[in-house]
Amino acid sequence: MIFRRFLFLSAILLSFNSAVSQEFQLSGRILDERGDAIPGAIISIDNATKQTMSDGLGAYSILLLPGGHTIVIKYVGYKEVNESITLTGNLQKDFVMSSAEEELNLVVVSAGKFEQDLGEVTVSMEVLSPRLIQDKNSVAIDELLQQTPGVSIVDGEPQIRSGSGYSFGAGSRVQVLVDDLPMLSGDAGKPSWDFLPIENLSQVEVIKGAASVLYGSSALSGVVNMRTAFPGETPETQVSVFHGVFSNPQTDSSKYWAGNLMRTGANFLHKRRFRSLDVVVGGYFLGDDGHKGPIPDSITGKIDNSYNPFTSDRFASDSRGRLNMNLRYRFKKVEGLSIGLNSNWSMSNSVGAFIWENNVTGLYGAYEGSATRTKQLLGTVDPYITYVGRKGSKHSLRNRWQSLDNDNDNNQGNFSDVLYSEYQYQQDWTFLGVENLTTTLGAVNMTTTSRGELFVGGNENGRNHALNQAAFLQVDKKWGNRFNTSAGVRYERFVINGEEEAKPVFRAGANYRIHKATFIRASYGEGYRFPSIAEKFIITSLGALRIYANPELQSETSRNMEFGVKQGFKLGKFKGFADLSVFRQEFENFVEFTFGQWAPPTLDNLLGFGFKSVNTGNSRVDGMEVSIMGEGKVGAVLLQFLGGYTLTNPVSLTPEKVYAESFNPLADGPSYLNTSSDTSGNVLKYRMRELIRADLQATWRNWTAGVSYRYNSNMINIDNAFGQLESSFPALFNPGINDWRAQNNTGDYVFDARVGYTFAKHHRVSVIMNNVLNREYAIRPLDIEEPRLTTFQYTYTLK
């Protein structure tokens, strides 16, 4: 009898537990005031515990536990919807969003690691939508970043507002992130743009100015944060294939091959939700001749003009494949708890040429010994756990194992393993009656183990070990409806091969809304960057050109100050933001990759000349920037625009500082004054003082068309030794840099264009033309850029 009662009671309890844990469906549509659908609206539940997005018809659907919930809906150009509901069963509910006439309500997370309206952040930011990647058929994220106001990419290295020059791919001053996890290589601090999963983007956010408090050492000049997307209630599949053809170079004499160089690629993405499990799978393949000529046979000198996307036999060729997967499981019995595992792996076979052969017939060839073939295996495994509490708390533990293996054909390979962990506790203090106060507390531990022939400047066996530990705190407070403040501190510790150093950095900022859509802001931020393993210990050569180690290289610090005004505007149905900022960034112990005489002169080592990372003293960058972004309808045509103008004055404050002893008893050691090609105004090397960026897209019915424009002013100052060697020892070094710079000294501009058509709902065809005018130009001296590239793209999307 007792046993039967126990079974009966257990059955009741199980039924009750099942009823409590049963989820109900909240569904409906997101509409504007006219009843038209709003696709892509973000629906957040209970402080972003759950999220989904409206589809192309404005429809949404999400499963929730019974009880009370807070719904927040955001979309560009519309006022935020904030509403409470109570679920006792399945509920069909439409939400109507009203137009925000004065502004674009863009939502960002990078400024404070929590959602904020773009107009209210205390730093300069740009937001790029994934439509640009698809519409421009960018094969890597750096191609998209080149359209960002204030940003330039010099030979794969990101520069923000002239904060860095050229560094041979080592020691980036711009932190590159995917979902807040760093993507720079552990040994060199270099971004691998081709590795980043561009097929699964929800937004790209760019912070301009020092952001070391939240994002660490490499965020000295700014941050690029890619935010990926998780599936909604509706499964989504997208497949894209493309084929491109390079036009012949503008200089006929520089083409030494027959036919046209080509590029072929494909990518896919599938997003799906299986009850509480979110699954994202993506992949990418690229077979690229590149824009430079074929590699002649080392014995016969013959050239193979055939196209094979699976081989790399040109001086800028690249054949690569990538697979990535994101998994997230949301626990039903513990609301707000989720665990996940992301992984991304890439294999590639590429050839890079550091210096062109000459400026007449060899622009698209390679100087003897300057080409390197690299077979690369790069992968990441990222487990994480997140808990979002009902009282505004959020705990996250994110981890990463990154493995990089570069097998170079010059016996100068390198291998590195990175183990990264970050714990973060974020608290919204509303539950204690303190409204609009958010604190973010975190701790970071990162270890890097590297080995290889490249880094024997640290240990003879090429093995080096680095440790980075940090703790940070940021406090963000909104005072009423107008005033926002932010302040933070970070303590950073570095150890490389037993050499230890630590330092705190601080930041503070304020934003005040003086009118409905007028915001003024001011910010101060400090940066601190310890040199990478590559900068301190690299020893390599490219033909006769040597790169020297500098084990004595010291850390660099910076201070960034900015004042800005952001104005929302409306012209008819076109709405947007105009932003004006003035800024100053000051550097101490500034690290520059400098070409000079670093060894006793011999005929075998190019008279001792080569590159070396050195502390150059103090520097300063002053500047101003204006940018505009917006969208709206003109008649039946939807227009979207992003553009800006940046003016900087990057100067050395210690031009007479001597970096090292001289190997010539009759001359001074290397300094800014004797290693610079143009010392007028003490302008820093490898900077472009003026940048103009603009992109305009028009959408009408099933048609889209767009045009992009980029202007880079002339690079006034480079390393003087290039020209000196060419003039004095042409038999040793004669790539024609003096003649090229004399003939190309007014800056470079490039136009891109695109047109696309969507048919039968799921199909889209596009034609994209980059460098429409087929201009011949070089951003980094001695490295020619791509001629005109015409690409045909087909995309199939199923939702």
PDB file of C-alpha atoms in Angstrom, residues 637-765:
ATOM      1  CA  VAL A 637      14.644  53.024 -53.814  1.00  0.00           C
ATOM      2  CA  LEU A 638      16.311  52.099 -50.519  1.00  0.00           C
ATOM      3  CA  LEU A 639      19.697  53.815 -50.138  1.00  0.00           C
ATOM      4  CA  GLN A 640      22.425  52.791 -47.681  1.00  0.00           C
ATOM      5  CA  PHE A 641      25.584  54.854 -47.218  1.00  0.00           C
ATOM      6  CA  LEU A 642      28.819  54.677 -45.229  1.00  0.00           C
ATOM      7  CA  GLY A 643      31.663  57.124 -45.736  1.00  0.00           C
ATOM      8  CA  GLY A 644      34.229  59.314 -44.073  1.00  0.00           C
ATOM      9  CA  TYR A 645      37.310  61.513 -44.296  1.00  0.00           C
ATOM     10  CA  THR A 646      40.318  61.144 -41.976  1.00  0.00           C
ATOM     11  CA  LEU A 647      43.213  63.590 -41.632  1.00  0.00           C
ATOM     12  CA  THR A 648      46.188  62.760 -39.396  1.00  0.00           C
ATOM     13  CA  ASN A 649      49.549  64.263 -38.550  1.00  0.00           C
ATOM     14  CA  PRO A 650      51.761  61.410 -37.263  1.00  0.00           C
ATOM     15  CA  VAL A 651      55.132  62.790 -36.122  1.00  0.00           C
ATOM     16  CA  SER A 652      58.260  61.719 -34.289  1.00  0.00           C
ATOM     17  CA  LEU A 653      58.915  63.784 -31.143  1.00  0.00           C
ATOM     18  CA  THR A 654      62.461  62.459 -30.776  1.00  0.00           C
ATOM     19  CA  PRO A 655      63.886  62.540 -34.327  1.00  0.00           C
ATOM     20  CA  GLU A 656      67.503  62.756 -33.118  1.00  0.00           C
ATOM     21  CA  LYS A 657      67.326  59.660 -30.888  1.00  0.00           C
ATOM     22  CA  VAL A 658      69.957  57.092 -31.950  1.00  0.00           C
ATOM     23  CA  TYR A 659      68.602  53.544 -32.034  1.00  0.00           C
ATOM     24  CA  ALA A 660      71.908  51.633 -32.105  1.00  0.00           C
ATOM     25  CA  GLU A 661      75.654  52.021 -32.524  1.00  0.00           C
ATOM     26  CA  SER A 662      77.011  52.773 -35.985  1.00  0.00           C
ATOM     27  CA  PHE A 663      79.123  50.297 -37.964  1.00  0.00           C
ATOM     28  CA  ASN A 664      80.617  53.238 -39.850  1.00  0.00           C
ATOM     29  CA  PRO A 665      83.056  55.230 -37.664  1.00  0.00           C
ATOM     30  CA  LEU A 666      82.433  58.302 -39.843  1.00  0.00           C
ATOM     31  CA  ALA A 667      78.648  58.282 -39.430  1.00  0.00           C
ATOM     32  CA  ASP A 668      76.105  58.422 -36.629  1.00  0.00           C
ATOM     33  CA  GLY A 669      74.072  55.399 -35.631  1.00  0.00           C
ATOM     34  CA  PRO A 670      70.572  54.924 -37.071  1.00  0.00           C
ATOM     35  CA  SER A 671      67.948  57.495 -36.051  1.00  0.00           C
ATOM     36  CA  TYR A 672      64.734  58.903 -37.463  1.00  0.00           C
ATOM     37  CA  LEU A 673      66.696  61.634 -39.253  1.00  0.00           C
ATOM     38  CA  ASN A 674      69.106  59.348 -41.136  1.00  0.00           C
ATOM     39  CA  THR A 675      66.751  56.422 -41.798  1.00  0.00           C
ATOM     40  CA  SER A 676      63.870  58.492 -43.264  1.00  0.00           C
ATOM     41  CA  SER A 677      63.431  59.341 -46.927  1.00  0.00           C
ATOM     42  CA  ASP A 678      61.632  62.622 -46.104  1.00  0.00           C
ATOM     43  CA  THR A 679      62.122  64.302 -42.721  1.00  0.00           C
ATOM     44  CA  SER A 680      60.032  67.408 -43.437  1.00  0.00           C
ATOM     45  CA  GLY A 681      57.601  67.831 -40.542  1.00  0.00           C
ATOM     46  CA  ASN A 682      59.088  64.706 -38.884  1.00  0.00           C
ATOM     47  CA  VAL A 683      56.246  62.625 -40.358  1.00  0.00           C
ATOM     48  CA  LEU A 684      56.396  58.965 -39.310  1.00  0.00           C
ATOM     49  CA  LYS A 685      57.223  56.321 -41.913  1.00  0.00           C
ATOM     50  CA  TYR A 686      54.666  54.265 -43.856  1.00  0.00           C
ATOM     51  CA  ARG A 687      51.702  56.501 -43.009  1.00  0.00           C
ATOM     52  CA  MET A 688      49.011  57.868 -45.295  1.00  0.00           C
ATOM     53  CA  ARG A 689      47.874  61.142 -43.761  1.00  0.00           C
ATOM     54  CA  GLU A 690      44.584  61.433 -45.630  1.00  0.00           C
ATOM     55  CA  LEU A 691      41.974  58.720 -46.159  1.00  0.00           C
ATOM     56  CA  ILE A 692      38.603  58.934 -47.896  1.00  0.00           C
ATOM     57  CA  ARG A 693      36.137  56.058 -47.770  1.00  0.00           C
ATOM     58  CA  ALA A 694      32.650  55.859 -49.284  1.00  0.00           C
ATOM     59  CA  ASP A 695      30.156  53.128 -50.103  1.00  0.00           C
ATOM     60  CA  LEU A 696      26.657  53.641 -51.523  1.00  0.00           C
ATOM     61  CA  GLN A 697      24.146  50.896 -52.227  1.00  0.00           C
ATOM     62  CA  ALA A 698      20.712  51.204 -53.825  1.00  0.00           C
ATOM     63  CA  THR A 699      17.989  48.547 -53.635  1.00  0.00           C
ATOM     64  CA  TRP A 700      14.911  48.578 -55.869  1.00  0.00           C
ATOM     65  CA  ARG A 701      12.583  45.617 -55.853  1.00  0.00           C
ATOM     66  CA  ASN A 702      14.806  42.598 -56.593  1.00  0.00           C
ATOM     67  CA  TRP A 703      17.756  44.674 -57.819  1.00  0.00           C
ATOM     68  CA  THR A 704      20.718  46.015 -55.891  1.00  0.00           C
ATOM     69  CA  ALA A 705      23.562  48.152 -57.166  1.00  0.00           C
ATOM     70  CA  GLY A 706      26.483  49.665 -55.309  1.00  0.00           C
ATOM     71  CA  VAL A 707      29.688  51.627 -55.725  1.00  0.00           C
ATOM     72  CA  SER A 708      32.691  52.008 -53.399  1.00  0.00           C
ATOM     73  CA  TYR A 709      35.460  54.588 -53.383  1.00  0.00           C
ATOM     74  CA  ARG A 710      38.786  54.600 -51.536  1.00  0.00           C
ATOM     75  CA  TYR A 711      41.489  57.249 -51.517  1.00  0.00           C
ATOM     76  CA  ASN A 712      44.877  56.960 -49.811  1.00  0.00           C
ATOM     77  CA  SER A 713      47.168  59.972 -49.858  1.00  0.00           C
ATOM     78  CA  ASN A 714      50.811  59.588 -50.808  1.00  0.00           C
ATOM     79  CA  MET A 715      53.044  57.778 -48.327  1.00  0.00           C
ATOM     80  CA  ILE A 716      55.419  60.678 -47.771  1.00  0.00           C
ATOM     81  CA  ASN A 717      58.119  58.956 -45.730  1.00  0.00           C
ATOM     82  CA  ILE A 718      59.598  55.455 -46.044  1.00  0.00           C
ATOM     83  CA  ASP A 719      62.931  53.918 -45.076  1.00  0.00           C
ATOM     84  CA  ASN A 720      65.703  55.897 -46.745  1.00  0.00           C
ATOM     85  CA  ALA A 721      68.006  52.888 -47.126  1.00  0.00           C
ATOM     86  CA  PHE A 722      65.917  51.501 -50.007  1.00  0.00           C
ATOM     87  CA  GLY A 723      66.739  54.486 -52.177  1.00  0.00           C
ATOM     88  CA  GLN A 724      70.328  54.768 -50.931  1.00  0.00           C
ATOM     89  CA  LEU A 725      71.131  51.156 -51.750  1.00  0.00           C
ATOM     90  CA  GLU A 726      69.531  51.420 -55.178  1.00  0.00           C
ATOM     91  CA  SER A 727      71.483  54.592 -56.017  1.00  0.00           C
ATOM     92  CA  SER A 728      74.836  53.528 -54.593  1.00  0.00           C
ATOM     93  CA  PHE A 729      74.871  49.748 -55.175  1.00  0.00           C
ATOM     94  CA  PRO A 730      72.548  48.948 -58.097  1.00  0.00           C
ATOM     95  CA  ALA A 731      74.299  45.620 -58.655  1.00  0.00           C
ATOM     96  CA  LEU A 732      73.166  44.504 -55.190  1.00  0.00           C
ATOM     97  CA  PHE A 733      69.687  46.046 -55.061  1.00  0.00           C
ATOM     98  CA  ASN A 734      67.810  47.716 -57.907  1.00  0.00           C
ATOM     99  CA  PRO A 735      64.006  47.211 -57.854  1.00  0.00           C
ATOM    100  CA  GLY A 736      63.288  50.698 -59.212  1.00  0.00           C
ATOM    101  CA  ILE A 737      61.817  52.201 -56.064  1.00  0.00           C
ATOM    102  CA  ASN A 738      63.220  55.694 -56.705  1.00  0.00           C
ATOM    103  CA  ASP A 739      61.679  55.956 -60.173  1.00  0.00           C
ATOM    104  CA  TRP A 740      58.349  54.505 -58.996  1.00  0.00           C
ATOM    105  CA  ARG A 741      57.987  56.952 -56.113  1.00  0.00           C
ATOM    106  CA  ALA A 742      58.951  59.885 -58.313  1.00  0.00           C
ATOM    107  CA  GLN A 743      56.266  58.966 -60.841  1.00  0.00           C
ATOM    108  CA  ASN A 744      53.568  58.007 -58.297  1.00  0.00           C
ATOM    109  CA  ASN A 745      53.484  60.725 -55.656  1.00  0.00           C
ATOM    110  CA  THR A 746      49.917  62.053 -55.636  1.00  0.00           C
ATOM    111  CA  GLY A 747      48.103  59.277 -53.778  1.00  0.00           C
ATOM    112  CA  ASP A 748      45.856  56.509 -55.074  1.00  0.00           C
ATOM    113  CA  TYR A 749      42.129  56.176 -55.596  1.00  0.00           C
ATOM    114  CA  VAL A 750      40.099  53.084 -56.438  1.00  0.00           C
ATOM    115  CA  PHE A 751      36.486  52.571 -57.535  1.00  0.00           C
ATOM    116  CA  ASP A 752      34.581  49.298 -57.094  1.00  0.00           C
ATOM    117  CA  ALA A 753      31.106  48.549 -58.463  1.00  0.00           C
ATOM    118  CA  ARG A 754      28.528  45.789 -58.086  1.00  0.00           C
ATOM    119  CA  VAL A 755      25.062  44.801 -59.241  1.00  0.00           C
ATOM    120  CA  GLY A 756      22.853  41.918 -58.113  1.00  0.00           C
ATOM    121  CA  TYR A 757      19.441  40.442 -58.884  1.00  0.00           C
ATOM    122  CA  THR A 758      17.307  38.133 -56.699  1.00  0.00           C
ATOM    123  CA  PHE A 759      14.816  35.821 -58.393  1.00  0.00           C
ATOM    124  CA  ALA A 760      12.462  33.016 -57.413  1.00  0.00           C
ATOM    125  CA  LYS A 761      12.961  34.107 -53.766  1.00  0.00           C
ATOM    126  CA  HIS A 762      15.976  31.842 -53.106  1.00  0.00           C
ATOM    127  CA  HIS A 763      18.368  32.688 -55.956  1.00  0.00           C
ATOM    128  CA  ARG A 764      20.683  35.636 -56.448  1.00  0.00           C
ATOM    129  CA  VAL A 765      23.200  36.436 -59.173  1.00  0.00           C
TER     130      VAL A 765
END
